[in-house]
mmCIF file of C-alpha atoms and ligand atoms in Angstrom:
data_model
loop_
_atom_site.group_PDB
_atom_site.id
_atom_site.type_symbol
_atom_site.label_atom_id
_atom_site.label_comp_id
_atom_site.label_asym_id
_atom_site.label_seq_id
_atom_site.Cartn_x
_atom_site.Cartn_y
_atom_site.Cartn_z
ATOM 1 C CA UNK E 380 104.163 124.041 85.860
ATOM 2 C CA UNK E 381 105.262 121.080 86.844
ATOM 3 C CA UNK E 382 108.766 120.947 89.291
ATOM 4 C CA UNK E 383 110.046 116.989 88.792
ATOM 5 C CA UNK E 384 113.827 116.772 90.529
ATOM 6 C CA UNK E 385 116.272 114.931 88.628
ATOM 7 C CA UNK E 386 118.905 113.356 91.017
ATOM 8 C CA UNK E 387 122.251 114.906 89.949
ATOM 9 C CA UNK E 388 124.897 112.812 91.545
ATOM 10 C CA UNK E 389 126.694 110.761 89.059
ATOM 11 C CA UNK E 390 125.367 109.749 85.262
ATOM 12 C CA UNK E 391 122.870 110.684 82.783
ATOM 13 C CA UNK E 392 120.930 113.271 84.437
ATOM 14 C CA UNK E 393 121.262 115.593 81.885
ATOM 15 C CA UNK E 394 119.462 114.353 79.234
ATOM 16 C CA UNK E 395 116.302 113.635 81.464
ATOM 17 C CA UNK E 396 116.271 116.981 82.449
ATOM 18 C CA UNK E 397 116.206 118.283 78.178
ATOM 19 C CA UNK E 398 113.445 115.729 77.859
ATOM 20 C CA UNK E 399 111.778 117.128 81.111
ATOM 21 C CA UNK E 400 112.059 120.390 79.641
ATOM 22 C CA UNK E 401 110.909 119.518 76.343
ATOM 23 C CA UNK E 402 107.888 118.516 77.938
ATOM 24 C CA UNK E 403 107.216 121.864 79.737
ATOM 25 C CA UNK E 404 107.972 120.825 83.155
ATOM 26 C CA UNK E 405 110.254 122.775 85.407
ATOM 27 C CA UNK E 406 113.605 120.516 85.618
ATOM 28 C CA UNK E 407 115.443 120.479 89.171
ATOM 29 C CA UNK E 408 118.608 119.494 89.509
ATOM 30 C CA UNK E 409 118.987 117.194 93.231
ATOM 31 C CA UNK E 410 122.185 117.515 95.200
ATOM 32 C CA UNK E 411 120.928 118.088 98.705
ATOM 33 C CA UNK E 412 118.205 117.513 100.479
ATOM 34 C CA UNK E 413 116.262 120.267 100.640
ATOM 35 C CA UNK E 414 116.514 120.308 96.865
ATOM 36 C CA UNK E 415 113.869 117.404 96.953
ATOM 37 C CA UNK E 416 111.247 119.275 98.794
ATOM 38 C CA UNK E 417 108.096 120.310 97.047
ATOM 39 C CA UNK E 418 108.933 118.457 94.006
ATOM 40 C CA UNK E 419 106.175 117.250 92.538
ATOM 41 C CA UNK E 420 107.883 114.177 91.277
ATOM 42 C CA UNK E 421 111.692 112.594 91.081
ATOM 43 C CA UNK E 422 113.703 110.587 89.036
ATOM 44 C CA UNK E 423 116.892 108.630 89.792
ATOM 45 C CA UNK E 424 118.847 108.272 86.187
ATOM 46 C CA UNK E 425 120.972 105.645 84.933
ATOM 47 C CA UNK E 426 125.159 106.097 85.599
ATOM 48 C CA UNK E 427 127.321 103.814 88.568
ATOM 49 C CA UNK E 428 124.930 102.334 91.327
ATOM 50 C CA UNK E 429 127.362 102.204 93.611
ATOM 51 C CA UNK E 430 128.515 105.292 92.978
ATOM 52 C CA UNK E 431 125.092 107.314 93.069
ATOM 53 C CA UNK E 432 124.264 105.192 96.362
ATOM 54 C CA UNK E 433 127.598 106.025 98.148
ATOM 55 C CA UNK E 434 127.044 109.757 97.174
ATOM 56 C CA UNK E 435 122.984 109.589 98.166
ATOM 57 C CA UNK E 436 124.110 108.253 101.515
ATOM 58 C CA UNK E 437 127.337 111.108 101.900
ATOM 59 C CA UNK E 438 124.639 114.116 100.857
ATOM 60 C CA UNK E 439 121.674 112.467 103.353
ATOM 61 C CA UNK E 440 119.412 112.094 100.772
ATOM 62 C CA UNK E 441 118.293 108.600 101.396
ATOM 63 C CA UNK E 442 115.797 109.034 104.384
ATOM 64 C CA UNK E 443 114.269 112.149 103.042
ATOM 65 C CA UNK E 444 113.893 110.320 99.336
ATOM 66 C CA UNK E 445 112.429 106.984 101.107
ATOM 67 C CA UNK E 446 109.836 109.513 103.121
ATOM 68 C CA UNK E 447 108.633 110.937 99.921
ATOM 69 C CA UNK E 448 108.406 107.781 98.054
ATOM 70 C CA UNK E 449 106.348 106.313 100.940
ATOM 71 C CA UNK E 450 103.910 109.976 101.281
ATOM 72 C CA UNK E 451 103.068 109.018 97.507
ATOM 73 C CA UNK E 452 105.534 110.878 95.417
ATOM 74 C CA UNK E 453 105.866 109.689 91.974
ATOM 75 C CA UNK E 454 109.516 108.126 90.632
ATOM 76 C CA UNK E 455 111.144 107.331 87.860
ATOM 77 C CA UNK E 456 114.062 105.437 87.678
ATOM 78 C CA UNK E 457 115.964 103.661 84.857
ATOM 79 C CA UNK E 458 118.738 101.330 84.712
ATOM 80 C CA UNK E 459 121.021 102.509 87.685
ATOM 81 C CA UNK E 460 117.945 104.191 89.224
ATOM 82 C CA UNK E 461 116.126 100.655 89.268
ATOM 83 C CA UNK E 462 118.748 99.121 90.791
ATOM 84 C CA UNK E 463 118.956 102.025 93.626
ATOM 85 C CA UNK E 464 114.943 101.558 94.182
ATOM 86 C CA UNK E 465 114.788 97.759 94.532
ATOM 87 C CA UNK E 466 114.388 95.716 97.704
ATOM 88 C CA UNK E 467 117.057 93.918 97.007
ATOM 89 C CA UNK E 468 119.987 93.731 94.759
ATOM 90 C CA UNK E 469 122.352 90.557 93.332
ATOM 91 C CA UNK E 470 125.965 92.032 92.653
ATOM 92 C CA UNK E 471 125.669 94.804 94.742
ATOM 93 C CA UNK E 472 127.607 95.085 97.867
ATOM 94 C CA UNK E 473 126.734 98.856 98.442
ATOM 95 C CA UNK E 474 123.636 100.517 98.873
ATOM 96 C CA UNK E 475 119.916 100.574 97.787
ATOM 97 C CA UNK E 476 117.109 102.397 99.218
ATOM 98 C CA UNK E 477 114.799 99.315 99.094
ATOM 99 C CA UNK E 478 111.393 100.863 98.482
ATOM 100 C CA UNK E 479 110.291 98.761 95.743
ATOM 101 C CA UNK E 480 109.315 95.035 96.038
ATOM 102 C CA UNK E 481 111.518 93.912 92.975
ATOM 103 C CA UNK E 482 114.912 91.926 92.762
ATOM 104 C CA UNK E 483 116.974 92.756 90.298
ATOM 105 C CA UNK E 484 120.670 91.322 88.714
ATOM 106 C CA UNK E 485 123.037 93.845 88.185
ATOM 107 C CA UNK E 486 124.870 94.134 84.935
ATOM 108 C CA UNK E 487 122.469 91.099 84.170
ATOM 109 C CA UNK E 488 122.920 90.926 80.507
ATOM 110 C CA UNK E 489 127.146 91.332 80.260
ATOM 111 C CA UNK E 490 129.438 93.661 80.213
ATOM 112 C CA UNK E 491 129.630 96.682 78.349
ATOM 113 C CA UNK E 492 130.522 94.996 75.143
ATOM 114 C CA UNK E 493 127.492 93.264 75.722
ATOM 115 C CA UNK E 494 125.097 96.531 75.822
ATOM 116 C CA UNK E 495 122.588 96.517 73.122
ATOM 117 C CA UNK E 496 119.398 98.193 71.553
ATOM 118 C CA UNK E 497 116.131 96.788 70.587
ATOM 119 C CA UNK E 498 112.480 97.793 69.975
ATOM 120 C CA UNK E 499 110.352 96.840 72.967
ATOM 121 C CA UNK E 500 106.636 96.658 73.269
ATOM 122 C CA UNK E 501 105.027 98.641 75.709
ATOM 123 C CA UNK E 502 100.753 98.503 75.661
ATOM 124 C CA UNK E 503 100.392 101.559 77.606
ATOM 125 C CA UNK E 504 102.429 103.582 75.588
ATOM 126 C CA UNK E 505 100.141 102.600 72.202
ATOM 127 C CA UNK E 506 100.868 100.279 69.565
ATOM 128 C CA UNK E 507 104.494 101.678 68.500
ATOM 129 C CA UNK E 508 107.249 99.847 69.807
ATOM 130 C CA UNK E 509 109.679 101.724 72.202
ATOM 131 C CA UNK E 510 113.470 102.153 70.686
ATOM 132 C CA UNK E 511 115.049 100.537 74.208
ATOM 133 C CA UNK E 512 119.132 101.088 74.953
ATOM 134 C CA UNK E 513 120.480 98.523 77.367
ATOM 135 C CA UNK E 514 123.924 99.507 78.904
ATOM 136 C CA UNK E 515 125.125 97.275 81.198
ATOM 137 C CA UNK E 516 121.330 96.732 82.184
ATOM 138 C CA UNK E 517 120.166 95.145 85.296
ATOM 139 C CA UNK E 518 117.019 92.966 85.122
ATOM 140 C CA UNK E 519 114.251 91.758 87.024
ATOM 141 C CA UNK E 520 114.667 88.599 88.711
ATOM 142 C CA UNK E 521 111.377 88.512 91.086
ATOM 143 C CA UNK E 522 108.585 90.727 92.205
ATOM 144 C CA UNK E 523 106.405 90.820 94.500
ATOM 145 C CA UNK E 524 102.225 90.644 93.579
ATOM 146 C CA UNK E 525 101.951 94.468 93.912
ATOM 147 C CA UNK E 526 104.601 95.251 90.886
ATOM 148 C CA UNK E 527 102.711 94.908 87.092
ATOM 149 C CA UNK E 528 105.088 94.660 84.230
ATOM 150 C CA UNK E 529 104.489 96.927 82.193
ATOM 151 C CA UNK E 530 107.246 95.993 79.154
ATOM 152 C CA UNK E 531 108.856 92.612 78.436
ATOM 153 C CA UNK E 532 112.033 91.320 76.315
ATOM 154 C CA UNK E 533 110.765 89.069 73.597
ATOM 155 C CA UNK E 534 112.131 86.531 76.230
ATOM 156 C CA UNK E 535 109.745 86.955 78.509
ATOM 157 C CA UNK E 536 112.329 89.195 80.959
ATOM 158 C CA UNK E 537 110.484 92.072 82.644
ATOM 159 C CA UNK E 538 111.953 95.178 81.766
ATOM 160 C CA UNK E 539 109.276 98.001 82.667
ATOM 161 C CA UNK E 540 107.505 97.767 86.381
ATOM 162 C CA UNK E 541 105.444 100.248 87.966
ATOM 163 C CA UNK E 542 104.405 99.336 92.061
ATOM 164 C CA UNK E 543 101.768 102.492 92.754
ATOM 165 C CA UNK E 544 103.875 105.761 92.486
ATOM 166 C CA UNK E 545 107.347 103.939 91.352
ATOM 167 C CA UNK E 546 108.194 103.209 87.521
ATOM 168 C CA UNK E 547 111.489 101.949 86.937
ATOM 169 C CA UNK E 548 113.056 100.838 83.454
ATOM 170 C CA UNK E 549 115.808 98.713 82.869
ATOM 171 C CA UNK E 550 117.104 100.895 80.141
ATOM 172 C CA UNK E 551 117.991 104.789 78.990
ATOM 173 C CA UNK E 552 114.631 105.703 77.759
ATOM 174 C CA UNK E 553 116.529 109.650 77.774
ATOM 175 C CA UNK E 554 118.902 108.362 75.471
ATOM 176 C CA UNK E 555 116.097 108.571 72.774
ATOM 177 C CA UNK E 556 113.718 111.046 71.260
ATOM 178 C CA UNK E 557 110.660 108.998 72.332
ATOM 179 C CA UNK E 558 109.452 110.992 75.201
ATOM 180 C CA UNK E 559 106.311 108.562 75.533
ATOM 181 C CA UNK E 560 108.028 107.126 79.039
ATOM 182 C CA UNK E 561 108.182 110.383 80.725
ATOM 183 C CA UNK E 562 104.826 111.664 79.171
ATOM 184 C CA UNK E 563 103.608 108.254 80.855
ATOM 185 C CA UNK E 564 105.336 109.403 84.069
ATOM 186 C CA UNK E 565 104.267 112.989 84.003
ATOM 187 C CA UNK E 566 100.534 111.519 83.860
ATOM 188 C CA UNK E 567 101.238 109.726 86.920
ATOM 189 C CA UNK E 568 101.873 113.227 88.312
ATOM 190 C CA UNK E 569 98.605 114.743 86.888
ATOM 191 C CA UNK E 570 96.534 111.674 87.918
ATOM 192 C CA UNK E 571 98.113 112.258 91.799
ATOM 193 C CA UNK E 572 97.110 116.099 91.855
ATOM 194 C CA UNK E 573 93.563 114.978 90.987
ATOM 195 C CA UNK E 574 93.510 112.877 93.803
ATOM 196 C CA UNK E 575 94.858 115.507 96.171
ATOM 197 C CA UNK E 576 91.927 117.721 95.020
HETATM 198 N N1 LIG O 752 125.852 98.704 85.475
HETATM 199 C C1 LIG O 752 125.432 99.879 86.190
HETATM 200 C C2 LIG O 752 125.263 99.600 87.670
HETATM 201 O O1 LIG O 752 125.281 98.489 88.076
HETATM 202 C C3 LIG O 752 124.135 100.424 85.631
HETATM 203 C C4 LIG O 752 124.374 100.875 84.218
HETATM 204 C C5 LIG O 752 123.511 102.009 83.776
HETATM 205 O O2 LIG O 752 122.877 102.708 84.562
HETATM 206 N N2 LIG O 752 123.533 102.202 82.484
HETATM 207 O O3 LIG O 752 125.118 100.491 88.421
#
């Protein structure tokens, strides 16, 4: 069975771990440290970036997560948790671990009157369109050659990225029933242990 962490400082980290479940992987919850060894994957949810990077930084997660990340180990983050994993961030003046070569806006789209849904298409996931929530989303600004986009608004703004072992999402994918983003992710895991083998 499968042991993904779900980073349990601040925000939705409960519903990834149901999903998680659902799935039939083993769901940890990530406080401390040593919580995050021999996980075989991680994900950072949505909630307050500033809030989950002041309390990543208090607990001394951040080196050990950036060690991981760099060894290979596959991550998922969405909304909050892309903003935490991006090399650099417009509107934050706290903390992000800088490990993937995106720049994102913070609360990009508005405020939270502003949050909305909409029905995203996403080739890797099939032909079905993926039911996306957007709460006081960041986006993607720029990226560097290594990052493939792997959803788009109808505008053209990247909302889905993967660079090698990181995915991150702009919205709440565990807000929804469609579990298609962290089947994706969990296949990321599988296709890793093959390697190792
Ligand atoms: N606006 C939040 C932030 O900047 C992110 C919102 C979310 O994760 N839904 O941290």
């Amino acid at each position: 069975m499968k042991r993904i962490g779900v980073l349990a400082l601040q925000g939705a980290f409960i519903e990834h771990i149901k999903i998680l479940q659902q799935l039939g992987a083993k769901a940890v919850p990530v406080r401390l440290p040593q919580e995050l060894e021999g996980l075989d994957g991680l994900i950072i949810p949505g909630g307050e970036s500033t809030t989950i990077g002041k309390l990543m930084q208090k607990y001394k997660l951040s080196p050990v997560i950036q060690r991981l990340i760099a060894e290979g180990l596959p991550v998922l983050g969405t909304c909050a948790g892309m903003i935490l994993l991006a090399n650099q961030v417009a509107g934050l003046d706290g903390y992000s671990l800088k490990v993937m070569d995106i720049g994102v806006k913070r609360n990009a789209f508005g405020r939270q009157v502003d949050s909305f849904e909409t029905d995203i298409r996403m080739p890797i996931l099939g032909d079905s369109p993926f039911h996306a929530i957007f709460i006081r989303a960041p986006w993607i600004e720029n990226m560097g050659n290594d990052v493939e986009i792997l959803a788009q608004l109808q505008d053209g703004t990247p909302v889905v990225a993967q660079e090698g072992n990181i995915i991150v999402a702009a919205f709440h994918p565990e807000l929804t029933s469609d579990t298609r983003i962290h089947e994706y992710f969990l296949s990321l895991i599988e296709g890793r242990e093959k390697c190792k083998k």
